Structures are given as C-alpha cells and as structure tokens.
XYZ file of C-alpha atoms in Angstrom:
763
model
C -14.770 49.328 -55.657
C -15.325 50.210 -52.007
C -18.857 51.277 -51.077
C -20.389 50.023 -54.332
C -22.133 46.877 -55.576
C -22.504 44.424 -52.726
C -21.260 47.095 -50.290
C -23.473 49.978 -51.492
C -25.760 49.461 -48.495
C -23.127 50.634 -46.044
C -22.549 54.058 -47.667
C -24.804 57.093 -47.373
C -23.557 59.793 -49.715
C -20.009 60.494 -48.570
C -20.349 59.023 -45.098
C -20.210 55.332 -44.211
C -22.905 54.073 -41.824
C -22.388 52.202 -38.574
C -23.849 48.743 -37.860
C -26.433 48.233 -35.092
C -29.271 45.749 -34.486
C -28.581 44.030 -37.808
C -28.962 47.252 -39.832
C -26.725 49.897 -41.376
C -27.622 53.185 -39.723
C -26.820 56.907 -39.781
C -25.959 58.538 -36.478
C -28.471 60.900 -34.957
C -25.569 63.170 -34.048
C -25.343 64.359 -37.640
C -21.566 64.436 -37.259
C -18.862 62.511 -39.047
C -15.173 61.703 -38.603
C -12.776 62.219 -41.517
C -10.206 59.575 -42.465
C -7.028 60.971 -44.021
C -5.225 59.112 -46.800
C -1.605 58.796 -45.554
C -0.255 59.125 -49.112
C -2.195 62.159 -50.319
C -2.760 63.591 -46.827
C -6.283 64.482 -47.929
C -9.654 63.236 -46.692
C -10.378 59.851 -48.241
C -13.435 58.615 -46.320
C -15.874 59.719 -43.639
C -17.603 57.614 -40.987
C -20.415 58.257 -38.514
C -19.668 59.942 -35.178
C -21.871 57.809 -32.921
C -23.304 59.223 -29.706
C -23.336 57.715 -26.224
C -27.084 57.071 -26.548
C -26.421 54.998 -29.652
C -23.740 53.067 -27.779
C -26.286 52.268 -25.065
C -28.693 50.926 -27.690
C -25.945 48.772 -29.206
C -25.074 47.309 -25.793
C -28.695 46.478 -25.020
C -29.180 44.638 -28.305
C -25.838 42.833 -27.924
C -26.809 41.582 -24.474
C -30.193 40.344 -25.662
C -28.808 38.668 -28.780
C -26.052 36.930 -26.843
C -28.453 35.060 -24.587
C -30.198 33.358 -27.498
C -26.937 32.891 -29.420
C -25.450 30.981 -26.467
C -28.224 28.414 -26.953
C -27.499 28.057 -30.679
C -25.899 24.666 -31.491
C -22.171 24.709 -32.078
C -22.500 23.295 -35.567
C -24.857 26.142 -36.503
C -22.459 28.778 -35.164
C -19.641 27.177 -37.153
C -21.768 27.019 -40.282
C -22.397 30.777 -40.205
C -18.711 31.518 -39.582
C -17.691 29.397 -42.567
C -20.203 31.296 -44.685
C -18.834 34.673 -43.527
C -15.285 33.512 -44.282
C -16.237 32.534 -47.818
C -17.906 35.914 -48.459
C -14.893 37.740 -47.037
C -12.458 35.937 -49.328
C -14.691 36.255 -52.367
C -14.998 40.029 -51.955
C -11.424 40.690 -50.889
C -10.668 43.344 -53.519
C -12.945 46.157 -52.248
C -11.722 45.588 -48.690
C -8.095 45.538 -49.830
C -8.689 48.817 -51.669
C -9.772 50.407 -48.387
C -6.628 49.158 -46.679
C -4.482 50.733 -49.378
C -6.187 54.130 -49.098
C -6.754 54.228 -45.332
C -3.478 52.917 -43.950
C -1.169 52.912 -47.008
C -0.733 49.143 -46.942
C 0.906 47.853 -50.158
C -1.758 46.438 -52.475
C -0.466 42.858 -52.471
C -0.220 42.820 -48.666
C -3.723 44.246 -48.375
C -5.186 41.358 -50.380
C -3.173 38.887 -48.294
C -4.585 40.342 -45.069
C -8.173 39.837 -46.212
C -7.626 36.264 -47.444
C -5.680 35.399 -44.299
C -8.559 36.756 -42.239
C -11.081 34.554 -44.007
C -8.897 31.525 -43.377
C -8.672 32.439 -39.688
C -12.448 32.682 -39.361
C -12.848 29.167 -40.808
C -10.086 27.827 -38.563
C -11.794 29.256 -35.472
C -15.047 27.621 -36.506
C -13.385 24.212 -36.825
C -11.381 24.447 -33.606
C -14.315 25.865 -31.684
C -16.449 22.840 -32.466
C -13.686 20.536 -31.206
C -12.676 22.462 -28.090
C -16.139 23.563 -26.971
C -17.647 20.185 -27.792
C -15.710 18.620 -24.939
C -16.511 18.710 -21.232
C -14.861 17.287 -18.142
C -16.067 14.662 -15.681
C -14.709 14.609 -12.116
C -15.317 12.289 -9.171
C -15.018 13.297 -5.528
C -12.664 10.536 -4.304
C -9.784 11.870 -6.397
C -9.206 14.416 -3.592
C -7.859 13.178 -0.230
C -10.433 12.588 2.497
C -13.448 12.146 0.200
C -15.571 9.142 -0.671
C -16.940 8.482 -4.150
C -20.214 10.225 -3.375
C -20.207 13.164 -5.817
C -19.793 13.669 -9.541
C -18.951 16.913 -11.312
C -19.625 17.844 -14.938
C -17.895 20.947 -16.331
C -18.178 22.729 -19.658
C -17.130 26.090 -21.085
C -19.686 28.893 -21.109
C -19.554 32.271 -22.921
C -18.526 35.476 -21.166
C -21.248 37.647 -22.668
C -20.680 40.900 -24.551
C -17.136 41.322 -25.914
C -15.808 44.784 -26.762
C -13.223 44.348 -29.551
C -10.810 47.181 -30.378
C -8.307 46.351 -33.146
C -5.352 48.563 -34.237
C -4.912 50.556 -37.438
C -2.168 48.380 -38.942
C -4.307 45.218 -39.245
C -7.880 46.513 -38.927
C -9.352 43.438 -40.638
C -7.130 40.569 -39.484
C -6.845 41.661 -35.865
C -10.570 42.346 -35.814
C -11.569 38.852 -36.962
C -9.016 37.345 -34.560
C -11.236 38.749 -31.825
C -14.632 38.347 -33.516
C -14.464 34.726 -34.692
C -13.315 33.107 -31.395
C -15.884 35.158 -29.472
C -18.757 34.159 -31.755
C -18.003 30.442 -31.876
C -17.843 30.469 -28.055
C -21.352 31.940 -27.817
C -20.538 35.604 -27.150
C -21.796 38.734 -28.874
C -19.448 41.366 -30.321
C -19.294 45.160 -30.224
C -16.518 46.303 -32.562
C -14.909 49.721 -32.224
C -12.525 49.960 -35.196
C -9.610 52.413 -35.312
C -10.266 55.662 -37.160
C -7.568 54.796 -39.747
C -8.930 51.451 -40.894
C -12.557 51.985 -39.942
C -13.919 51.696 -43.494
C -12.016 48.452 -44.072
C -13.545 47.096 -40.866
C -17.044 48.198 -41.888
C -16.702 46.303 -45.187
C -15.532 43.237 -43.243
C -18.515 43.461 -40.854
C -20.857 43.579 -43.862
C -19.565 40.118 -44.853
C -20.778 38.811 -41.475
C -24.088 40.623 -42.021
C -24.511 38.906 -45.395
C -23.762 35.521 -43.790
C -27.005 35.820 -41.803
C -25.941 36.183 -38.170
C -28.792 37.130 -35.784
C -29.602 40.811 -35.379
C -27.752 42.544 -32.562
C -25.153 39.799 -32.243
C -22.536 41.818 -34.115
C -22.330 45.604 -33.895
C -19.796 48.122 -35.177
C -19.701 51.663 -33.805
C -17.514 54.468 -35.154
C -16.731 57.855 -33.721
C -14.297 59.999 -31.806
C -12.440 58.371 -28.969
C -12.843 61.515 -26.895
C -16.640 61.124 -27.043
C -17.315 57.393 -26.913
C -13.942 55.794 -26.061
C -14.136 55.824 -22.267
C -17.910 55.388 -22.448
C -17.419 52.084 -24.266
C -14.617 50.704 -22.111
C -16.381 51.622 -18.859
C -19.840 50.530 -20.002
C -21.526 48.174 -17.506
C -22.814 46.034 -20.356
C -19.316 44.960 -21.413
C -18.176 41.592 -20.028
C -14.721 41.437 -21.616
C -12.392 43.757 -23.554
C -9.980 42.627 -26.251
C -7.654 45.482 -27.205
C -4.635 45.710 -29.494
C -2.728 48.977 -29.608
C -0.377 51.089 -27.519
C -0.386 52.995 -24.246
C -4.144 53.529 -24.501
C -4.465 49.959 -23.263
C -2.939 50.935 -19.922
C -5.592 53.614 -19.453
C -8.298 51.122 -20.419
C -7.055 48.583 -17.876
C -7.284 51.178 -15.098
C -10.835 52.192 -15.999
C -12.379 48.866 -17.013
C -12.913 47.500 -13.531
C -13.227 43.825 -12.644
C -13.749 42.372 -16.110
C -11.421 40.118 -18.139
C -8.944 41.939 -20.376
C -6.968 40.612 -23.336
C -4.388 43.095 -24.567
C -1.324 43.456 -26.755
C 0.297 46.858 -26.352
C 3.286 46.915 -28.688
C 6.826 45.589 -28.800
C 10.500 46.416 -29.052
C 11.429 43.096 -30.606
C 15.140 42.381 -30.283
C 17.161 40.448 -32.852
C 20.208 38.831 -31.207
C 22.900 37.800 -33.697
C 25.738 35.474 -32.628
C 29.149 35.076 -34.275
C 28.282 31.780 -35.968
C 25.052 33.037 -37.561
C 24.435 32.835 -41.300
C 24.762 36.576 -41.976
C 22.998 36.435 -45.349
C 20.043 34.764 -43.662
C 20.168 37.349 -40.866
C 20.286 40.290 -43.285
C 17.325 38.974 -45.292
C 15.256 38.511 -42.150
C 16.194 41.926 -40.801
C 14.893 43.481 -44.008
C 11.719 41.414 -43.878
C 11.246 41.810 -40.146
C 12.297 45.436 -39.794
C 11.032 47.151 -42.931
C 7.954 45.280 -44.206
C 4.907 47.574 -44.105
C 7.379 50.356 -43.267
C 8.063 48.846 -39.837
C 4.468 49.461 -38.685
C 4.068 46.053 -37.061
C 4.077 45.196 -33.375
C 6.240 42.186 -34.218
C 8.698 44.067 -36.416
C 12.407 43.832 -35.616
C 12.907 47.017 -33.569
C 16.542 46.639 -32.467
C 19.454 44.499 -33.693
C 21.868 43.277 -31.004
C 24.865 41.905 -32.903
C 28.178 40.563 -31.632
C 30.941 43.091 -32.280
C 33.067 40.549 -34.164
C 30.527 40.217 -36.997
C 28.812 43.613 -36.772
C 30.690 45.266 -39.653
C 29.899 42.425 -42.050
C 26.240 42.296 -41.052
C 25.735 46.059 -41.329
C 27.207 46.048 -44.845
C 24.908 43.221 -45.917
C 21.843 44.970 -44.508
C 22.857 48.296 -46.106
C 23.091 46.622 -49.498
C 19.587 45.224 -49.135
C 18.131 48.487 -47.838
C 19.392 50.192 -50.993
C 17.227 47.831 -53.061
C 13.965 48.632 -51.240
C 11.450 50.532 -53.357
C 9.916 53.657 -51.831
C 6.604 55.122 -52.957
C 2.831 54.709 -53.075
C 1.049 51.610 -51.744
C -0.872 51.281 -55.041
C 2.484 50.568 -56.704
C 3.283 47.787 -54.223
C 6.275 49.743 -52.942
C 8.277 48.150 -50.151
C 8.277 51.379 -48.143
C 5.035 53.376 -48.085
C 3.940 56.410 -46.058
C 3.431 55.912 -42.327
C -0.131 56.198 -41.138
C -0.210 59.846 -40.044
C 1.747 63.057 -39.801
C 1.962 62.718 -36.025
C 3.541 59.275 -36.449
C 6.062 60.670 -38.921
C 6.916 63.500 -36.520
C 7.470 61.030 -33.671
C 9.780 58.896 -35.810
C 11.714 61.979 -36.862
C 12.166 62.939 -33.219
C 13.825 59.583 -32.514
C 16.091 59.999 -35.546
C 17.200 63.508 -34.564
C 17.912 62.366 -31.000
C 20.120 59.544 -32.321
C 21.930 61.966 -34.627
C 22.562 64.409 -31.791
C 24.034 61.647 -29.627
C 26.380 60.258 -32.280
C 24.702 57.330 -34.009
C 26.120 56.330 -37.407
C 23.657 56.977 -40.252
C 24.037 54.253 -42.878
C 21.789 56.226 -45.244
C 20.883 59.885 -45.564
C 17.743 60.637 -43.570
C 14.974 61.650 -45.962
C 11.306 62.498 -45.440
C 8.541 63.833 -47.680
C 5.252 64.304 -45.835
C 4.379 60.969 -44.243
C 6.876 59.095 -46.407
C 10.136 58.268 -44.623
C 12.922 56.524 -46.506
C 14.340 53.363 -44.821
C 17.139 54.152 -42.384
C 19.656 51.911 -40.630
C 21.339 53.433 -37.563
C 24.630 51.820 -36.488
C 26.580 52.267 -33.228
C 23.433 53.088 -31.290
C 23.989 53.407 -27.531
C 21.596 52.805 -24.613
C 21.353 56.546 -23.909
C 19.532 57.098 -27.216
C 15.728 57.038 -27.302
C 15.710 54.785 -30.373
C 17.372 52.060 -28.279
C 14.232 51.714 -26.146
C 11.236 53.394 -27.792
C 9.107 51.788 -30.491
C 9.400 53.902 -33.674
C 6.672 52.087 -35.626
C 8.385 53.193 -38.815
C 11.191 52.264 -41.243
C 14.054 53.131 -38.874
C 16.142 50.338 -37.348
C 18.875 50.725 -34.689
C 21.925 48.433 -34.440
C 23.582 47.996 -31.044
C 26.935 46.215 -30.936
C 27.424 43.814 -28.026
C 30.419 41.930 -26.625
C 28.649 39.008 -24.986
C 25.432 37.027 -25.087
C 24.623 38.236 -21.593
C 24.839 41.844 -22.747
C 22.283 41.167 -25.474
C 19.908 39.391 -23.104
C 20.333 42.188 -20.576
C 19.283 44.825 -23.105
C 16.362 42.731 -24.328
C 15.068 42.115 -20.806
C 15.557 45.722 -19.691
C 12.927 46.872 -22.181
C 9.421 47.825 -21.053
C 8.118 45.645 -23.877
C 7.998 41.865 -23.958
C 6.241 40.802 -27.147
C 8.660 38.893 -29.378
C 12.321 38.492 -30.205
C 14.590 36.372 -32.351
C 17.982 34.639 -32.161
C 20.285 33.801 -35.048
C 22.844 31.029 -34.541
C 23.711 27.577 -35.900
C 24.076 26.250 -32.337
C 20.755 24.737 -31.299
C 21.703 24.568 -27.616
C 22.616 28.243 -27.491
C 19.443 29.140 -29.368
C 17.183 27.349 -26.908
C 19.041 28.596 -23.833
C 19.026 32.203 -25.021
C 15.362 32.034 -25.969
C 14.623 30.671 -22.509
C 16.467 33.607 -20.921
C 14.730 36.270 -23.048
C 11.716 37.750 -21.268
C 9.504 37.813 -24.352
C 6.219 36.134 -25.199
C 7.581 34.482 -28.339
C 11.104 33.816 -29.569
C 11.776 32.986 -33.211
C 14.932 31.045 -33.991
C 16.714 31.884 -37.255
C 13.656 33.777 -38.436
C 12.282 37.280 -37.998
C 9.534 37.938 -35.429
C 6.014 37.530 -36.774
C 2.478 36.941 -35.655
C 1.549 33.652 -37.166
C 0.659 31.248 -38.414
C -2.522 32.641 -36.924
C -3.265 29.517 -34.898
C 0.017 29.828 -32.972
C -0.190 31.323 -29.456
C 0.430 35.066 -29.401
C 1.160 36.244 -25.899
C 3.096 38.959 -24.154
C 5.042 39.204 -20.931
C 3.473 41.697 -18.542
C 6.278 43.537 -16.742
C 6.152 45.291 -13.385
C 8.905 46.637 -11.173
C 9.306 43.541 -9.028
C 7.076 40.882 -10.492
C 6.214 39.472 -13.853
C 4.527 36.509 -15.420
C 5.221 35.039 -18.769
C 4.453 32.347 -21.268
C 7.322 31.587 -23.601
C 6.579 29.962 -26.945
C 9.572 28.840 -28.970
C 8.830 28.796 -32.700
C 11.574 26.745 -34.316
C 11.376 27.339 -38.054
C 11.690 24.554 -40.607
C 14.917 26.034 -41.928
C 16.432 25.618 -38.484
C 15.292 22.010 -38.362
C 17.450 21.414 -41.420
C 20.431 22.876 -39.565
C 19.890 20.334 -36.823
C 19.421 17.486 -39.284
C 22.693 18.372 -40.996
C 24.504 18.583 -37.635
C 25.775 22.082 -38.312
C 27.263 23.004 -34.971
C 27.435 20.693 -31.998
C 28.008 22.764 -28.850
C 29.394 21.366 -25.640
C 26.577 20.270 -23.394
C 25.922 18.362 -20.202
C 25.019 14.727 -20.793
C 23.923 12.412 -18.019
C 24.524 8.720 -18.676
C 25.463 5.654 -16.705
C 26.466 2.530 -18.599
C 28.891 4.176 -21.012
C 29.541 7.482 -19.299
C 29.193 8.696 -15.754
C 28.775 6.217 -12.945
C 25.164 5.852 -11.791
C 26.001 7.020 -8.271
C 28.029 10.098 -9.053
C 27.438 12.977 -6.670
C 26.417 16.366 -8.060
C 26.539 19.659 -6.214
C 26.476 23.332 -7.168
C 28.752 26.137 -6.035
C 27.985 29.810 -6.496
C 29.148 33.207 -5.348
C 26.531 34.688 -3.046
C 25.815 38.337 -2.374
C 23.642 41.080 -3.834
C 22.766 41.216 -7.533
C 20.348 43.251 -9.646
C 16.924 41.630 -9.655
C 16.994 40.474 -13.278
C 20.496 38.951 -12.898
C 19.537 37.137 -9.723
C 16.394 35.743 -11.306
C 18.183 34.371 -14.364
C 20.992 32.954 -12.278
C 18.573 31.120 -9.987
C 16.467 30.007 -12.941
C 19.478 28.309 -14.535
C 20.616 26.880 -11.208
C 17.172 25.405 -10.607
C 17.143 23.760 -14.021
C 20.564 22.195 -13.499
C 19.730 21.150 -9.925
C 16.564 19.429 -11.117
C 18.133 17.590 -14.054
C 21.229 16.413 -12.172
C 19.580 15.951 -8.773
C 22.107 18.166 -7.025
C 22.568 17.165 -3.386
C 23.509 20.557 -1.980
C 24.705 24.072 -2.802
C 27.930 25.660 -1.555
C 27.848 29.458 -1.431
C 30.963 31.612 -1.183
C 29.411 34.506 0.688
C 30.139 37.018 3.402
C 26.474 37.261 4.341
C 25.804 33.756 5.641
C 22.163 33.032 6.397
C 21.289 36.611 5.420
C 22.471 36.036 1.859
C 19.645 37.154 -0.517
C 20.609 34.608 -3.170
C 20.107 31.707 -0.765
C 16.910 33.182 0.677
C 15.270 33.711 -2.726
C 16.462 30.346 -4.003
C 14.999 28.340 -1.142
C 11.758 30.340 -1.076
C 10.882 30.560 -4.764
C 12.744 27.779 -6.619
C 11.621 24.279 -5.581
C 14.644 22.405 -6.982
C 16.959 24.621 -4.902
C 15.265 23.756 -1.610
C 18.228 21.568 -0.765
C 20.930 22.161 1.877
C 22.910 25.377 1.393
C 26.328 25.653 3.037
C 27.751 29.148 3.480
C 31.342 30.155 4.145
C 30.062 32.588 6.729
C 27.266 31.532 9.045
C 25.374 34.289 10.848
C 25.650 37.901 11.868
C 26.268 36.727 15.406
C 29.355 34.924 14.117
C 31.230 38.212 13.973
C 31.916 37.899 17.700
C 35.433 37.276 18.930
C 34.759 33.616 19.497
C 33.900 32.829 15.880
C 35.249 29.477 14.751
C 37.273 29.355 11.542
C 35.521 26.218 10.226
C 32.008 27.183 9.134
C 30.860 23.687 8.167
C 32.281 20.198 7.719
C 30.538 17.510 5.670
C 31.590 13.938 4.872
C 29.603 12.580 1.948
C 29.507 9.096 0.476
C 30.168 8.750 -3.235
C 30.461 5.723 -5.536
C 32.438 2.549 -4.790
C 32.424 3.112 -1.032
C 34.541 6.247 -1.198
C 33.895 9.581 0.468
C 34.178 13.319 -0.090
C 35.041 15.955 2.527
C 33.657 19.451 1.995
C 35.008 21.932 4.536
C 33.883 25.549 4.661
C 36.240 28.060 6.226
C 36.189 31.732 7.161
C 39.220 32.731 5.125
C 39.258 36.283 6.462
C 39.807 35.023 9.998
C 42.387 32.520 8.797
C 44.294 35.102 6.761
C 44.436 37.372 9.798
C 45.872 34.478 11.796
C 48.558 33.760 9.212
C 49.668 37.391 9.135
C 49.887 37.578 12.957
C 52.879 35.263 13.129
C 53.699 31.852 14.528
C 51.279 29.163 15.521
C 52.373 29.174 19.141
C 49.985 31.810 20.534
C 46.322 31.566 21.376
C 45.660 34.033 18.578
C 46.214 31.193 16.099
C 43.774 28.719 17.573
C 41.687 29.201 14.462
C 44.490 27.828 12.285
C 44.950 24.919 14.690
C 41.247 24.162 14.349
C 41.530 23.935 10.555
C 44.634 21.757 10.808
C 42.915 19.424 13.295
C 39.898 19.223 10.997
C 42.071 18.244 8.044
C 44.044 15.731 10.128
C 40.858 14.093 11.416
C 39.436 13.457 7.964
C 40.771 10.894 5.542
C 38.358 10.937 2.632
C 39.362 10.149 -0.941
C 38.478 13.689 -2.070
C 38.846 16.942 -0.166
C 37.339 20.299 -1.121
C 37.897 23.429 0.962
C 35.508 26.336 0.408
C 36.175 29.954 1.354
C 34.995 33.409 0.376
C 38.384 35.076 -0.071
C 40.385 34.114 -3.192
C 43.919 32.955 -2.380
C 45.410 33.769 -5.782
C 47.350 37.037 -5.941
C 46.564 39.973 -8.243
C 48.328 43.195 -9.152
C 51.818 44.519 -8.721
C 54.361 43.329 -6.209
C 53.535 45.959 -3.573
C 53.222 45.637 0.198
C 49.609 44.502 0.037
C 50.371 41.850 -2.569
C 53.304 40.590 -0.534
C 50.877 39.927 2.323
C 48.577 38.040 -0.024
C 51.500 36.035 -1.334
C 52.439 35.080 2.233
C 48.877 33.897 2.865
C 48.696 31.935 -0.382
C 52.003 30.148 0.157
C 51.034 29.151 3.684
C 47.687 27.697 2.683
C 49.066 26.083 -0.443
C 51.622 24.161 1.647
C 48.851 23.142 4.047
C 46.631 21.970 1.192
C 49.443 19.902 -0.303
C 50.275 18.362 3.072
C 46.704 17.290 3.773
C 45.866 16.304 0.177
C 43.277 18.984 -0.470
C 42.205 18.650 -4.089
C 40.189 21.813 -4.682
C 39.897 25.252 -3.128
C 36.639 26.985 -4.110
C 36.216 30.698 -3.505
C 34.860 33.921 -4.913
C 36.189 35.283 -8.167
C 39.532 37.051 -8.623
C 42.171 37.542 -11.294
C 45.016 35.054 -11.558
C 48.642 36.091 -11.922
C 50.408 33.975 -9.303
C 50.312 30.376 -8.118
C 52.349 27.267 -7.324
C 52.420 24.047 -9.275
C 50.918 21.092 -7.543
C 47.812 18.975 -7.247
C 45.494 21.693 -5.908
C 42.936 23.330 -8.192
C 42.071 26.923 -7.222
C 38.660 27.717 -8.679
C 36.735 30.969 -8.242
C 32.989 31.191 -8.701
C 31.938 33.776 -11.326
C 31.109 37.220 -9.987
C 29.041 40.067 -11.368
C 29.329 41.404 -14.915
C 31.023 44.570 -13.660
C 33.951 42.595 -12.207
C 37.165 41.493 -13.836
C 37.087 38.754 -16.509
C 36.336 35.382 -14.943
C 39.357 33.221 -14.180
C 40.495 29.927 -12.727
C 43.975 28.809 -11.738
C 45.132 25.243 -12.259
C 48.707 24.090 -11.671
C 50.313 27.327 -12.730
C 48.009 27.991 -15.694
C 45.365 30.694 -15.682
C 42.232 30.604 -17.824
C 39.931 33.541 -18.562
C 36.437 33.877 -19.966
C 34.174 36.958 -19.971
C 31.250 34.687 -20.871
C 31.135 33.313 -17.318
C 30.336 36.554 -15.526
C 27.449 36.007 -13.083
C 27.369 32.248 -13.721
C 27.869 29.282 -11.409
C 29.610 25.900 -11.207
C 28.247 22.354 -11.307
C 30.523 19.723 -9.783
C 30.342 15.980 -10.446
C 32.264 13.796 -8.019
C 32.984 10.125 -8.724
C 35.509 7.721 -7.263
C 38.078 8.614 -9.931
C 37.562 12.269 -10.802
C 35.975 15.624 -10.017
C 34.489 17.348 -13.042
C 33.607 21.046 -12.804
C 31.292 22.540 -15.407
C 31.437 26.315 -15.876
C 27.885 27.517 -16.646
C 27.089 31.079 -17.702
C 23.985 33.216 -17.263
C 22.109 31.632 -20.184
C 22.799 28.088 -18.986
C 25.557 27.378 -21.478
C 28.490 25.142 -20.499
C 31.420 27.334 -21.519
C 34.043 24.716 -20.646
C 34.857 22.133 -18.022
C 37.756 21.040 -15.849
C 38.525 17.406 -14.999
C 40.610 16.645 -11.923
C 41.849 13.059 -11.808
C 42.222 11.119 -8.567
C 46.014 11.210 -8.780
C 45.952 14.966 -8.968
C 46.473 15.499 -12.717
C 44.083 17.893 -14.369
C 42.778 18.178 -17.885
C 41.099 21.173 -19.500
C-alpha cells in the first residue's frame, strides 16, 4: 500500500514529504497541496507546499553534488541506476496504486508504466556507458591550409543541474526518461512533479534514494506552480530544463533565458487512411490509439483523415468497436476512465458542444458523469470546428472525410502541433512518400501513434510562421514488413536502370508551372522536385511562368534547394521584357542526347504570339514575332522538338466569341507544329475539350489545388486527374522516345506518357 512499509518514511501523517539533500523533509511553510482523485472527486493525497527558500537550498545542494558526481566513474553511475531500476520494478504495486488514485490510470496500465520505467532506467545505464565511454580524436591537417601540427581530443561533459518537469499522464515514466539519462551523463536532478501524479513520483524517487545515490544529487520539490513554478524555471542555478506538458512550456521558454531546453508540448496526431487500407486493422488501431487511457496521451490519435470512398465502412467498424469499450473506474481496469480533472472535462465538453452546434454527426450519444466522459466518435467534422484543430485530451475523436492525399497532408501540416501521425495503406511507396510530406516528428505506418519503444527517438517539429525545423523518424512496424514481403501492392514508381531499361545517357529535365503558391505548398513542391532532380540528375528546369526572373518558385528553389541550382528557363524573361520590342522567343536550347541525336527546347511568349495570330496576315510588321518563331523552327533540325509556353493552347468552355478566338489560335499553332515536326507543347494547366489528331502532345503542368482538375491532351484524347494538382513533370529524353512522368505533391508517380520517335503515343 502507498505510504506504508518500505515507503513509510516519505509520509508524515496525511501529508507526503519532499526530498532534499538526501532526506525526506517537511516544508517550513506549514502548507500543503491537495490532490483530488479524478474518480471520487475527493481529496486523495496531500503533498508539501515548498517555499522559495527551500528551492534555493535544493539548488545549492544539487550544484555541489553534481561536481563530485561528474567525477564518479561511469561504471559506478550505471551500477547505481541498475540498482534503482530493480527496486522500482520490485515495488511496482504501491506506485501503481498511486497512479490509479491520482490520475485514474487503469490498474493494469499503471503496473505496466512502472515496470516499463524500470526497464528504461537500466537501458539508459547500459547505453550511457557505451556512448559516454567514447571520445573523438582529430588532427589539424584534415582542414585545408593546415599542417599536421595539432591534435584534438573531445569527450562529452555534463551540463550541470537539470530541472525535470514531467506531465500528469505519465508522472513516473516521463520522469525517469529525464532522470536516468541526466544521471548517467554526470548531471544532478531537481524534479518538480505535476500536482496530479506527485505522490507516484515521490514513491519513484524513494527507489533512487534506496539505491544509494549521493545526497543532494536527486531532489524532488512539490508545491503550487503559482508560488515556485516561475522561481524554479528562472532560477540561476538551473543549467537545463526538460519539460513535458502543454502551453506552459511556451511561457517557460520565454522566461528561461539562454539555457538548453528540451520540450514536448502536445500533439494533434493525424491518422491518414487511404482507399487500399486494411479497414479492420485501421479500426483496431484507432480504438487503441484514440481511446486508450481515455485519450489522455500526447501521442493519441486526435483526428482521422479518411478518404471519402471508404469513410462509411471505416466509421461503421470503429462504431462497433467503440460500443464494446468498458466505461468505469480505473480499479476495475475499465477501458474508459475519468479524465484527470473537472476543468479537463469541461474543456472537452466545450469542444463537443461546438461540434454539435456546427453540424458534426454524433455516432454515439454524448454522455458525461462528473469527470467520466463516455467514448464519442464525431463524423463529418469540418475545419471550422474547434475539435478539428484543438487537442481534447479525452475520449472524443473527430473524423474528417477527404477527397485526396494532398488534402489530408494539408490538414495535418496546417496544425500548430507536429508530434506524431500515422498512415494506413498497403502501398509502401505511398506510405513512405506521405510520411515524408507530413510535418511531424514521427510517422507510424499501419500502426497507431505511440511513444516507444522507449529507446526510439521522440522528437517534435517546432513550427513558426515562416520557418521550421524537423527531424522525421519513420517507424515501420513489423506487420507492415510482412505486407512488403508478401508483395501486397506494387505501386508505379520511377526506376533508373541502364543495361535492361533506360539508356545510360538519357537526358532528364523537369518542367513546372511557376507563380505564387502558399508557403507550405511551395515548400513541399520544391522538396519533391529537389529529390527527383538529385536522383535523376536533372539537367535543367523549364518553368511556365508569367513572372520570369521574378518568379518566387525559381528564386526559392535556387537559393534553398541545392539539387535545383541548375539552369532554369522561363517562358517570360524579365520585367523589362514588357516593352514593345520584346522578342517572342524567350530561349532556345539545343541539347545532345544519346546516340548522337539532339533535342531542341524553345521557349516562347505565347501571349505575344496569340496577339499576332489574331491581328491577321503575316505580311505586316506587326507579325514579325511569328516570323521569328518560324525562322527559329526552320533553322533547327533536331530529332526531338519541344516548345514551351505559358498559355495553354487547348480550348475550354462553350463555343462563344472568346472560344472561337482561342480555336483560331490553336489551329494556327497546331498546323505550324505539324509542319515543323514539333513533338511536344508544354504549358500551364487548362481543361481539355478540343484538339486535333496528330503527332503533337499538348501537356499542361499541374496548377494549384483550387484550379480545375489536372488534364493533358494527346491526339484527341483528354486525361484528367485531381491527384496531380500542384505537382510537376519529369521528362526523360532518349533517342527513341520522350517519357513524361506526372508527379503529385507527395512525390507519387500518378501515371506516365510515352511518346515514340515516330509520333505514336502510349498511355
């Protein structure tokens, strides 16, 4: 039982002591802080309300103890950690009891947390000996301009005093995840546990006390945040802060000053479900990921983004499983237990009522008794609802129906959170590409988000308005490895070969529609372009743009993406080009390809040329621009010819006066292209409802998501795909064919077009 037997030393009457200078002590303040049982909503425990003077004493002893601890051999540090881990596991039941009564954690999960924590302490001891036992040796002549006259030895040294602040939901596990690494590295620890979970943490600290760590090395102070919270985080004796929690971390970061911070501040983990996903597997993981511990996990599934075509089936499967969840007291090992406090329950209820007011579909009747909220699945949630963006930290899960992968990624990346996410699909290529596009610290594939195994990296993307940094860790579960082994789903993908496939000297280049895009779209587009340019050694980029050298896509690409620092050719050159004397041909390139053959790429200002066509005959000076294009085509005799313009030549809409003009322009240029053996006309995107048969492929680069469905026109046939919005094209040119790969925002090859040398095309 908590506070008895081995742990009797830490309890004084009804109030638990705090830990300072190797002793369990009562606060001189004479005050205490009550801890409310979430189930009974009555006071369960009391802890000391430490004063600022007592915090000062703790900091002084921690600083003194750390200096001698840093000189303690690694093997001795590890030995003490192993001993603490063994005591923790052996006496798991009293600590688990505290977890049940303080934070309403189901009994079986409470025991698991304590055992898992002991295992983590031992793991840190083992890894610490290996990592910290190594140094680095450098010599001076490895840097240009230096002789071999200096040697450098480096090793890792401790930071000093670490302030550790764990959250209420894992007050033991997330405490030792801070304590054990700090101790093995030679630091001292000051632990400030959460109010809900403080007694569990005090029992855990007693296990370290019993292991025999030096006095002052580990301290644990309890009290009101309003009295000692800022005092701790701003204390000059603190050398590093490790915090797990919510918005409080933002305030800490602003007050802490120039010291290292390690923080995790919550998540809105998205679950993206594709059409080919195993829906039974998805439903099981949604239940596990969204409702375990009543959704009070930073890595819980917080929003489901499911393709519309399978949404009905998935919702029914999840509803059936929700109905089987048990609801009740944590002592009974119920699946759904009370949330941690009345204020938390009120916040969750506010999100639910907002969703109801705005038209969400309730898959169950909303029910609440005190802090106990029955599990609730909300379907047809829209972005204007708070539940779509805010973290409920409770057993309420929103479902948003999406029509494309890009839509799901867009919602995920628009969140202020960036902790974890997951993707469900049998297509390994799609899974990896989507996970790469998601701005989250960790992406689980075919498995619910989770922290762990505990030795896996656990990092978060830090988001700002215009800049962000991230580390993406892809955790591919064993079950997914079996999918790959069984070859379940082989998506179309780019493959670069030579002997049996493409010729070794094939030319690759990229074409894209320039112009302005939202920041997140531009970043993902350029990220995918850079990857493709690097892998296929693209020689240049052709941009269909009206902005020329002022095009923001080109400027950002060449400044921030190394693989895209290759020649960019624009269909419109400079702002000065708007003058009357602007030439119709923007650029003209003859490029060698395999087997001694060549490719002509000619960029034209189609707006000027269209104006010339509509003015009349070719006899006047007004049509010199058309003559220039004709002379350019006559002067070149390459095996392949590609003309690039901004304006699409294909006609859209009804047969009105404006469309008749467009038809006149198209027919003129189409005859010219046939006469001079132009193989491809590349342009911006447009719809396709008119065209002539022949050997010319009219291909439009994908535009923004808001535009019409993406289309290409080939020999009288039009092809549409919404998946290509905001994508780009990769072209491979050999002596016998031009292959165009249509690549969407997540880097997926949606389909390809093959144009044979004789002019026949194959989709």
